Amino acid sequence: GFVDTFRGWGRSLALTGVDRTARQWLDVLTTALTLAAPLWLLFVGIATPVTALLVLIRLGTLIGTARTYERRGPGYWLSPLADLLVWFVVVRGVVSPSREWRGRQY
């Protein structure tokens, strides 16, 4: 379900145990500036040329990858709205990495 996905994502996306901590925080900063922030800054009325360009790049990526998905429902087209949630999950994975796999704690 959603809770299991939320817990497991952070471990997978943050790459804890694979990348050094400094690299993980650089990834957090990069994804904050390129994925999480631009769309939400536009929503709250902070529109700069950079945020507009980053949103256009995100939408271009969405359009460019659309043909690889057989069924593209509303969830696909609305997926940029989930970027902020995904960013929080990555941060959670860096700050508090999960040590659980298949029900076992490590």
mmCIF file of N, CA and C in Angstrom:
data_model
loop_
_atom_site.group_PDB
_atom_site.id
_atom_site.type_symbol
_atom_site.label_atom_id
_atom_site.label_comp_id
_atom_site.label_asym_id
_atom_site.label_seq_id
_atom_site.Cartn_x
_atom_site.Cartn_y
_atom_site.Cartn_z
ATOM 1 N N GLY A 1 0.809 -1.184 0.000
ATOM 2 C CA GLY A 1 0.000 0.000 0.000
ATOM 3 C C GLY A 1 0.857 1.254 0.000
ATOM 4 N N PHE A 2 0.189 2.357 0.191
ATOM 5 C CA PHE A 2 0.855 3.660 0.161
ATOM 6 C C PHE A 2 1.930 3.774 1.240
ATOM 7 N N VAL A 3 1.621 3.329 2.455
ATOM 8 C CA VAL A 3 2.569 3.459 3.567
ATOM 9 C C VAL A 3 3.835 2.654 3.289
ATOM 10 N N ASP A 4 3.687 1.431 2.797
ATOM 11 C CA ASP A 4 4.859 0.615 2.469
ATOM 12 C C ASP A 4 5.685 1.252 1.357
ATOM 13 N N THR A 5 5.011 1.788 0.367
ATOM 14 C CA THR A 5 5.708 2.467 -0.719
ATOM 15 C C THR A 5 6.455 3.672 -0.186
ATOM 16 N N PHE A 6 5.793 4.452 0.664
ATOM 17 C CA PHE A 6 6.407 5.641 1.247
ATOM 18 C C PHE A 6 7.659 5.269 2.036
ATOM 19 N N ARG A 7 7.598 4.200 2.784
ATOM 20 C CA ARG A 7 8.753 3.762 3.581
ATOM 21 C C ARG A 7 9.883 3.240 2.692
ATOM 22 N N GLY A 8 9.557 2.439 1.695
ATOM 23 C CA GLY A 8 10.569 1.820 0.851
ATOM 24 C C GLY A 8 11.214 2.761 -0.138
ATOM 25 N N TRP A 9 10.471 3.734 -0.606
ATOM 26 C CA TRP A 9 10.991 4.691 -1.578
ATOM 27 C C TRP A 9 12.244 5.388 -1.086
ATOM 28 N N GLY A 10 12.189 5.868 0.141
ATOM 29 C CA GLY A 10 13.321 6.623 0.675
ATOM 30 C C GLY A 10 14.601 5.827 0.643
ATOM 31 N N ARG A 11 14.506 4.558 0.938
ATOM 32 C CA ARG A 11 15.684 3.694 0.921
ATOM 33 C C ARG A 11 16.207 3.562 -0.510
ATOM 34 N N SER A 12 15.316 3.367 -1.454
ATOM 35 C CA SER A 12 15.729 3.163 -2.840
ATOM 36 C C SER A 12 16.194 4.453 -3.499
ATOM 37 N N LEU A 13 15.433 5.517 -3.333
ATOM 38 C CA LEU A 13 15.740 6.758 -4.026
ATOM 39 C C LEU A 13 16.936 7.491 -3.442
ATOM 40 N N ALA A 14 17.108 7.435 -2.139
ATOM 41 C CA ALA A 14 18.214 8.156 -1.509
ATOM 42 C C ALA A 14 19.546 7.433 -1.672
ATOM 43 N N LEU A 15 19.515 6.160 -2.020
ATOM 44 C CA LEU A 15 20.716 5.345 -2.210
ATOM 45 C C LEU A 15 21.603 5.318 -0.969
ATOM 46 N N THR A 16 20.974 5.235 0.201
ATOM 47 C CA THR A 16 21.762 5.123 1.421
ATOM 48 C C THR A 16 22.528 3.815 1.384
ATOM 49 N N GLY A 17 23.749 3.868 1.820
ATOM 50 C CA GLY A 17 24.600 2.687 1.787
ATOM 51 C C GLY A 17 25.338 2.533 0.468
ATOM 52 N N VAL A 18 24.977 3.326 -0.527
ATOM 53 C CA VAL A 18 25.640 3.267 -1.826
ATOM 54 C C VAL A 18 26.477 4.526 -2.025
ATOM 55 N N ASP A 19 25.863 5.677 -1.827
ATOM 56 C CA ASP A 19 26.553 6.958 -1.978
ATOM 57 C C ASP A 19 26.984 7.494 -0.624
ATOM 58 N N ARG A 20 28.037 8.302 -0.638
ATOM 59 C CA ARG A 20 28.471 8.975 0.585
ATOM 60 C C ARG A 20 27.404 9.986 1.005
ATOM 61 N N THR A 21 27.403 10.333 2.281
ATOM 62 C CA THR A 21 26.401 11.255 2.816
ATOM 63 C C THR A 21 26.447 12.600 2.104
ATOM 64 N N ALA A 22 27.631 13.112 1.825
ATOM 65 C CA ALA A 22 27.749 14.399 1.131
ATOM 66 C C ALA A 22 27.089 14.333 -0.240
ATOM 67 N N ARG A 23 27.269 13.234 -0.936
ATOM 68 C CA ARG A 23 26.659 13.071 -2.263
ATOM 69 C C ARG A 23 25.137 13.000 -2.146
ATOM 70 N N GLN A 24 24.643 12.330 -1.110
ATOM 71 C CA GLN A 24 23.197 12.239 -0.904
ATOM 72 C C GLN A 24 22.607 13.627 -0.675
ATOM 73 N N TRP A 25 23.283 14.457 0.115
ATOM 74 C CA TRP A 25 22.773 15.809 0.368
ATOM 75 C C TRP A 25 22.868 16.682 -0.878
ATOM 76 N N LEU A 26 23.867 16.455 -1.707
ATOM 77 C CA LEU A 26 23.942 17.166 -2.984
ATOM 78 C C LEU A 26 22.762 16.768 -3.868
ATOM 79 N N ASP A 27 22.413 15.492 -3.859
ATOM 80 C CA ASP A 27 21.242 15.026 -4.610
ATOM 81 C C ASP A 27 19.954 15.642 -4.071
ATOM 82 N N VAL A 28 19.852 15.768 -2.747
ATOM 83 C CA VAL A 28 18.676 16.405 -2.137
ATOM 84 C C VAL A 28 18.565 17.848 -2.617
ATOM 85 N N LEU A 29 19.669 18.574 -2.606
ATOM 86 C CA LEU A 29 19.666 19.964 -3.056
ATOM 87 C C LEU A 29 19.322 20.066 -4.541
ATOM 88 N N THR A 30 19.925 19.201 -5.345
ATOM 89 C CA THR A 30 19.675 19.221 -6.789
ATOM 90 C C THR A 30 18.210 18.945 -7.105
ATOM 91 N N THR A 31 17.646 17.921 -6.483
ATOM 92 C CA THR A 31 16.242 17.601 -6.761
ATOM 93 C C THR A 31 15.302 18.659 -6.199
ATOM 94 N N ALA A 32 15.685 19.312 -5.110
ATOM 95 C CA ALA A 32 14.859 20.403 -4.577
ATOM 96 C C ALA A 32 14.797 21.549 -5.577
ATOM 97 N N LEU A 33 15.946 21.908 -6.134
ATOM 98 C CA LEU A 33 16.008 23.048 -7.046
ATOM 99 C C LEU A 33 15.423 22.750 -8.420
ATOM 100 N N THR A 34 15.500 21.501 -8.859
ATOM 101 C CA THR A 34 15.062 21.192 -10.222
ATOM 102 C C THR A 34 13.691 20.535 -10.311
ATOM 103 N N LEU A 35 13.283 19.791 -9.287
ATOM 104 C CA LEU A 35 11.999 19.085 -9.346
ATOM 105 C C LEU A 35 10.959 19.648 -8.385
ATOM 106 N N ALA A 36 11.308 19.726 -7.121
ATOM 107 C CA ALA A 36 10.309 20.057 -6.105
ATOM 108 C C ALA A 36 9.915 21.531 -6.126
ATOM 109 N N ALA A 37 10.871 22.415 -6.198
ATOM 110 C CA ALA A 37 10.583 23.837 -6.025
ATOM 111 C C ALA A 37 9.894 24.531 -7.205
ATOM 112 N N PRO A 38 10.329 24.341 -8.449
ATOM 113 C CA PRO A 38 9.813 25.192 -9.528
ATOM 114 C C PRO A 38 8.293 25.208 -9.688
ATOM 115 N N LEU A 39 7.663 24.060 -9.739
ATOM 116 C CA LEU A 39 6.214 24.020 -9.942
ATOM 117 C C LEU A 39 5.481 24.678 -8.783
ATOM 118 N N TRP A 40 5.932 24.398 -7.566
ATOM 119 C CA TRP A 40 5.260 24.958 -6.392
ATOM 120 C C TRP A 40 5.530 26.450 -6.260
ATOM 121 N N LEU A 41 6.687 26.922 -6.687
ATOM 122 C CA LEU A 41 6.941 28.364 -6.690
ATOM 123 C C LEU A 41 5.999 29.068 -7.663
ATOM 124 N N LEU A 42 5.767 28.456 -8.816
ATOM 125 C CA LEU A 42 4.809 29.039 -9.764
ATOM 126 C C LEU A 42 3.408 29.075 -9.171
ATOM 127 N N PHE A 43 3.024 28.008 -8.465
ATOM 128 C CA PHE A 43 1.692 27.952 -7.849
ATOM 129 C C PHE A 43 1.471 29.065 -6.834
ATOM 130 N N VAL A 44 2.516 29.407 -6.081
ATOM 131 C CA VAL A 44 2.356 30.447 -5.057
ATOM 132 C C VAL A 44 2.650 31.840 -5.602
ATOM 133 N N GLY A 45 2.890 31.939 -6.891
ATOM 134 C CA GLY A 45 3.031 33.239 -7.528
ATOM 135 C C GLY A 45 4.448 33.767 -7.635
ATOM 136 N N ILE A 46 5.431 32.932 -7.394
ATOM 137 C CA ILE A 46 6.828 33.354 -7.539
ATOM 138 C C ILE A 46 7.334 32.806 -8.870
ATOM 139 N N ALA A 47 7.078 33.575 -9.901
ATOM 140 C CA ALA A 47 7.444 33.138 -11.247
ATOM 141 C C ALA A 47 8.680 33.900 -11.707
ATOM 142 N N THR A 48 9.747 33.176 -11.895
ATOM 143 C CA THR A 48 10.965 33.756 -12.455
ATOM 144 C C THR A 48 11.245 33.036 -13.768
ATOM 145 N N PRO A 49 12.071 33.610 -14.604
ATOM 146 C CA PRO A 49 12.411 32.898 -15.841
ATOM 147 C C PRO A 49 13.016 31.514 -15.581
ATOM 148 N N VAL A 50 13.793 31.384 -14.520
ATOM 149 C CA VAL A 50 14.416 30.089 -14.214
ATOM 150 C C VAL A 50 13.363 29.070 -13.799
ATOM 151 N N THR A 51 12.430 29.455 -12.914
ATOM 152 C CA THR A 51 11.397 28.501 -12.500
ATOM 153 C C THR A 51 10.514 28.123 -13.681
ATOM 154 N N ALA A 52 10.190 29.094 -14.519
ATOM 155 C CA ALA A 52 9.371 28.796 -15.696
ATOM 156 C C ALA A 52 10.106 27.836 -16.631
ATOM 157 N N LEU A 53 11.396 28.060 -16.829
ATOM 158 C CA LEU A 53 12.184 27.174 -17.688
ATOM 159 C C LEU A 53 12.237 25.760 -17.114
ATOM 160 N N LEU A 54 12.435 25.637 -15.804
ATOM 161 C CA LEU A 54 12.495 24.314 -15.181
ATOM 162 C C LEU A 54 11.154 23.587 -15.272
ATOM 163 N N VAL A 55 10.059 24.314 -15.139
ATOM 164 C CA VAL A 55 8.736 23.692 -15.294
ATOM 165 C C VAL A 55 8.544 23.232 -16.734
ATOM 166 N N LEU A 56 8.957 24.041 -17.683
ATOM 167 C CA LEU A 56 8.849 23.640 -19.093
ATOM 168 C C LEU A 56 9.702 22.409 -19.390
ATOM 169 N N ILE A 57 10.885 22.336 -18.806
ATOM 170 C CA ILE A 57 11.729 21.151 -18.989
ATOM 171 C C ILE A 57 11.045 19.924 -18.403
ATOM 172 N N ARG A 58 10.439 20.081 -17.218
ATOM 173 C CA ARG A 58 9.735 18.950 -16.582
ATOM 174 C C ARG A 58 8.573 18.490 -17.455
ATOM 175 N N LEU A 59 7.811 19.438 -17.986
ATOM 176 C CA LEU A 59 6.689 19.085 -18.863
ATOM 177 C C LEU A 59 7.188 18.474 -20.172
ATOM 178 N N GLY A 60 8.304 18.981 -20.682
ATOM 179 C CA GLY A 60 8.894 18.401 -21.886
ATOM 180 C C GLY A 60 9.335 16.965 -21.668
ATOM 181 N N THR A 61 9.890 16.699 -20.489
ATOM 182 C CA THR A 61 10.274 15.329 -20.145
ATOM 183 C C THR A 61 9.047 14.435 -20.094
ATOM 184 N N LEU A 62 7.974 14.951 -19.519
ATOM 185 C CA LEU A 62 6.726 14.196 -19.426
ATOM 186 C C LEU A 62 6.190 13.871 -20.824
ATOM 187 N N ILE A 63 6.186 14.848 -21.695
ATOM 188 C CA ILE A 63 5.707 14.636 -23.065
ATOM 189 C C ILE A 63 6.641 13.679 -23.811
ATOM 190 N N GLY A 64 7.945 13.857 -23.616
ATOM 191 C CA GLY A 64 8.925 13.014 -24.300
ATOM 192 C C GLY A 64 8.878 11.552 -23.890
ATOM 193 N N THR A 65 8.515 11.287 -22.646
ATOM 194 C CA THR A 65 8.466 9.898 -22.177
ATOM 195 C C THR A 65 7.081 9.280 -22.313
ATOM 196 N N ALA A 66 6.105 10.043 -22.721
ATOM 197 C CA ALA A 66 4.719 9.558 -22.786
ATOM 198 C C ALA A 66 4.567 8.340 -23.688
ATOM 199 N N ARG A 67 5.276 8.314 -24.787
ATOM 200 C CA ARG A 67 5.085 7.207 -25.735
ATOM 201 C C ARG A 67 5.584 5.867 -25.197
ATOM 202 N N THR A 68 6.389 5.888 -24.136
ATOM 203 C CA THR A 68 6.879 4.630 -23.571
ATOM 204 C C THR A 68 5.854 3.966 -22.658
ATOM 205 N N TYR A 69 4.779 4.670 -22.350
ATOM 206 C CA TYR A 69 3.727 4.122 -21.493
ATOM 207 C C TYR A 69 2.510 3.794 -22.342
ATOM 208 N N GLU A 70 2.089 2.553 -22.283
ATOM 209 C CA GLU A 70 0.956 2.108 -23.090
ATOM 210 C C GLU A 70 -0.328 2.827 -22.689
ATOM 211 N N ARG A 71 -0.567 2.895 -21.381
ATOM 212 C CA ARG A 71 -1.771 3.575 -20.880
ATOM 213 C C ARG A 71 -1.347 4.793 -20.072
ATOM 214 N N ARG A 72 -1.689 5.957 -20.569
ATOM 215 C CA ARG A 72 -1.356 7.196 -19.877
ATOM 216 C C ARG A 72 -2.641 7.839 -19.380
ATOM 217 N N GLY A 73 -2.939 7.593 -18.145
ATOM 218 C CA GLY A 73 -4.129 8.174 -17.555
ATOM 219 C C GLY A 73 -3.815 9.505 -16.904
ATOM 220 N N PRO A 74 -4.776 10.022 -16.176
ATOM 221 C CA PRO A 74 -4.573 11.303 -15.485
ATOM 222 C C PRO A 74 -3.388 11.264 -14.516
ATOM 223 N N GLY A 75 -3.155 10.111 -13.903
ATOM 224 C CA GLY A 75 -2.034 9.998 -12.969
ATOM 225 C C GLY A 75 -0.695 10.300 -13.618
ATOM 226 N N TYR A 76 -0.538 9.862 -14.858
ATOM 227 C CA TYR A 76 0.709 10.126 -15.569
ATOM 228 C C TYR A 76 0.892 11.626 -15.780
ATOM 229 N N TRP A 77 -0.153 12.278 -16.275
ATOM 230 C CA TRP A 77 -0.051 13.697 -16.599
ATOM 231 C C TRP A 77 0.013 14.577 -15.352
ATOM 232 N N LEU A 78 -0.506 14.083 -14.245
ATOM 233 C CA LEU A 78 -0.456 14.845 -12.995
ATOM 234 C C LEU A 78 0.765 14.495 -12.143
ATOM 235 N N SER A 79 1.600 13.590 -12.618
ATOM 236 C CA SER A 79 2.749 13.146 -11.824
ATOM 237 C C SER A 79 3.698 14.270 -11.398
ATOM 238 N N PRO A 80 3.848 15.364 -12.155
ATOM 239 C CA PRO A 80 4.702 16.446 -11.637
ATOM 240 C C PRO A 80 4.212 17.012 -10.299
ATOM 241 N N LEU A 81 2.932 16.859 -10.024
ATOM 242 C CA LEU A 81 2.416 17.337 -8.741
ATOM 243 C C LEU A 81 2.941 16.494 -7.579
ATOM 244 N N ALA A 82 3.413 15.296 -7.865
ATOM 245 C CA ALA A 82 3.954 14.416 -6.823
ATOM 246 C C ALA A 82 5.441 14.648 -6.577
ATOM 247 N N ASP A 83 6.076 15.489 -7.376
ATOM 248 C CA ASP A 83 7.515 15.705 -7.232
ATOM 249 C C ASP A 83 7.892 16.185 -5.834
ATOM 250 N N LEU A 84 7.076 17.051 -5.248
ATOM 251 C CA LEU A 84 7.377 17.547 -3.903
ATOM 252 C C LEU A 84 7.306 16.415 -2.879
ATOM 253 N N LEU A 85 6.297 15.560 -2.985
ATOM 254 C CA LEU A 85 6.184 14.414 -2.082
ATOM 255 C C LEU A 85 7.386 13.484 -2.243
ATOM 256 N N VAL A 86 7.774 13.229 -3.469
ATOM 257 C CA VAL A 86 8.926 12.363 -3.724
ATOM 258 C C VAL A 86 10.185 12.977 -3.118
ATOM 259 N N TRP A 87 10.315 14.292 -3.228
ATOM 260 C CA TRP A 87 11.477 14.958 -2.645
ATOM 261 C C TRP A 87 11.505 14.767 -1.127
ATOM 262 N N PHE A 88 10.349 14.912 -0.473
ATOM 263 C CA PHE A 88 10.286 14.686 0.972
ATOM 264 C C PHE A 88 10.671 13.243 1.328
ATOM 265 N N VAL A 89 10.270 12.309 0.503
ATOM 266 C CA VAL A 89 10.615 10.904 0.746
ATOM 267 C C VAL A 89 12.126 10.701 0.624
ATOM 268 N N VAL A 90 12.748 11.336 -0.364
ATOM 269 C CA VAL A 90 14.202 11.239 -0.520
ATOM 270 C C VAL A 90 14.900 11.840 0.698
ATOM 271 N N VAL A 91 14.439 13.004 1.146
ATOM 272 C CA VAL A 91 15.025 13.637 2.335
ATOM 273 C C VAL A 91 14.884 12.711 3.536
ATOM 274 N N ARG A 92 13.721 12.128 3.694
ATOM 275 C CA ARG A 92 13.491 11.201 4.812
ATOM 276 C C ARG A 92 14.452 10.018 4.729
ATOM 277 N N GLY A 93 14.700 9.526 3.520
ATOM 278 C CA GLY A 93 15.618 8.409 3.350
ATOM 279 C C GLY A 93 17.056 8.764 3.690
ATOM 280 N N VAL A 94 17.442 10.021 3.466
ATOM 281 C CA VAL A 94 18.792 10.460 3.806
ATOM 282 C C VAL A 94 18.910 10.705 5.309
ATOM 283 N N VAL A 95 17.908 11.365 5.881
ATOM 284 C CA VAL A 95 17.940 11.714 7.306
ATOM 285 C C VAL A 95 17.784 10.483 8.183
ATOM 286 N N SER A 96 16.852 9.628 7.830
ATOM 287 C CA SER A 96 16.544 8.461 8.656
ATOM 288 C C SER A 96 16.398 7.233 7.765
ATOM 289 N N PRO A 97 17.521 6.671 7.331
ATOM 290 C CA PRO A 97 17.441 5.536 6.407
ATOM 291 C C PRO A 97 16.767 4.319 7.035
ATOM 292 N N SER A 98 15.944 3.676 6.247
ATOM 293 C CA SER A 98 15.253 2.469 6.691
ATOM 294 C C SER A 98 16.221 1.298 6.658
ATOM 295 N N ARG A 99 16.187 0.511 7.676
ATOM 296 C CA ARG A 99 17.031 -0.683 7.732
ATOM 297 C C ARG A 99 16.162 -1.933 7.751
ATOM 298 N N GLU A 100 15.050 -1.864 7.053
ATOM 299 C CA GLU A 100 14.121 -2.988 7.017
ATOM 300 C C GLU A 100 14.021 -3.502 5.591
ATOM 301 N N TRP A 101 14.024 -4.824 5.457
ATOM 302 C CA TRP A 101 13.841 -5.426 4.144
ATOM 303 C C TRP A 101 13.098 -6.734 4.333
ATOM 304 N N ARG A 102 12.013 -6.880 3.619
ATOM 305 C CA ARG A 102 11.164 -8.076 3.712
ATOM 306 C C ARG A 102 10.777 -8.396 5.151
ATOM 307 N N GLY A 103 10.432 -7.348 5.880
ATOM 308 C CA GLY A 103 9.953 -7.516 7.242
ATOM 309 C C GLY A 103 11.030 -7.688 8.291
ATOM 310 N N ARG A 104 12.279 -7.685 7.886
ATOM 311 C CA ARG A 104 13.384 -7.851 8.843
ATOM 312 C C ARG A 104 14.049 -6.501 9.105
ATOM 313 N N GLN A 105 14.406 -6.280 10.363
ATOM 314 C CA GLN A 105 15.134 -5.070 10.751
ATOM 315 C C GLN A 105 16.631 -5.356 10.749
ATOM 316 N N TYR A 106 17.402 -4.444 10.191
ATOM 317 C CA TYR A 106 18.861 -4.607 10.157
ATOM 318 C C TYR A 106 19.527 -3.429 10.825
#
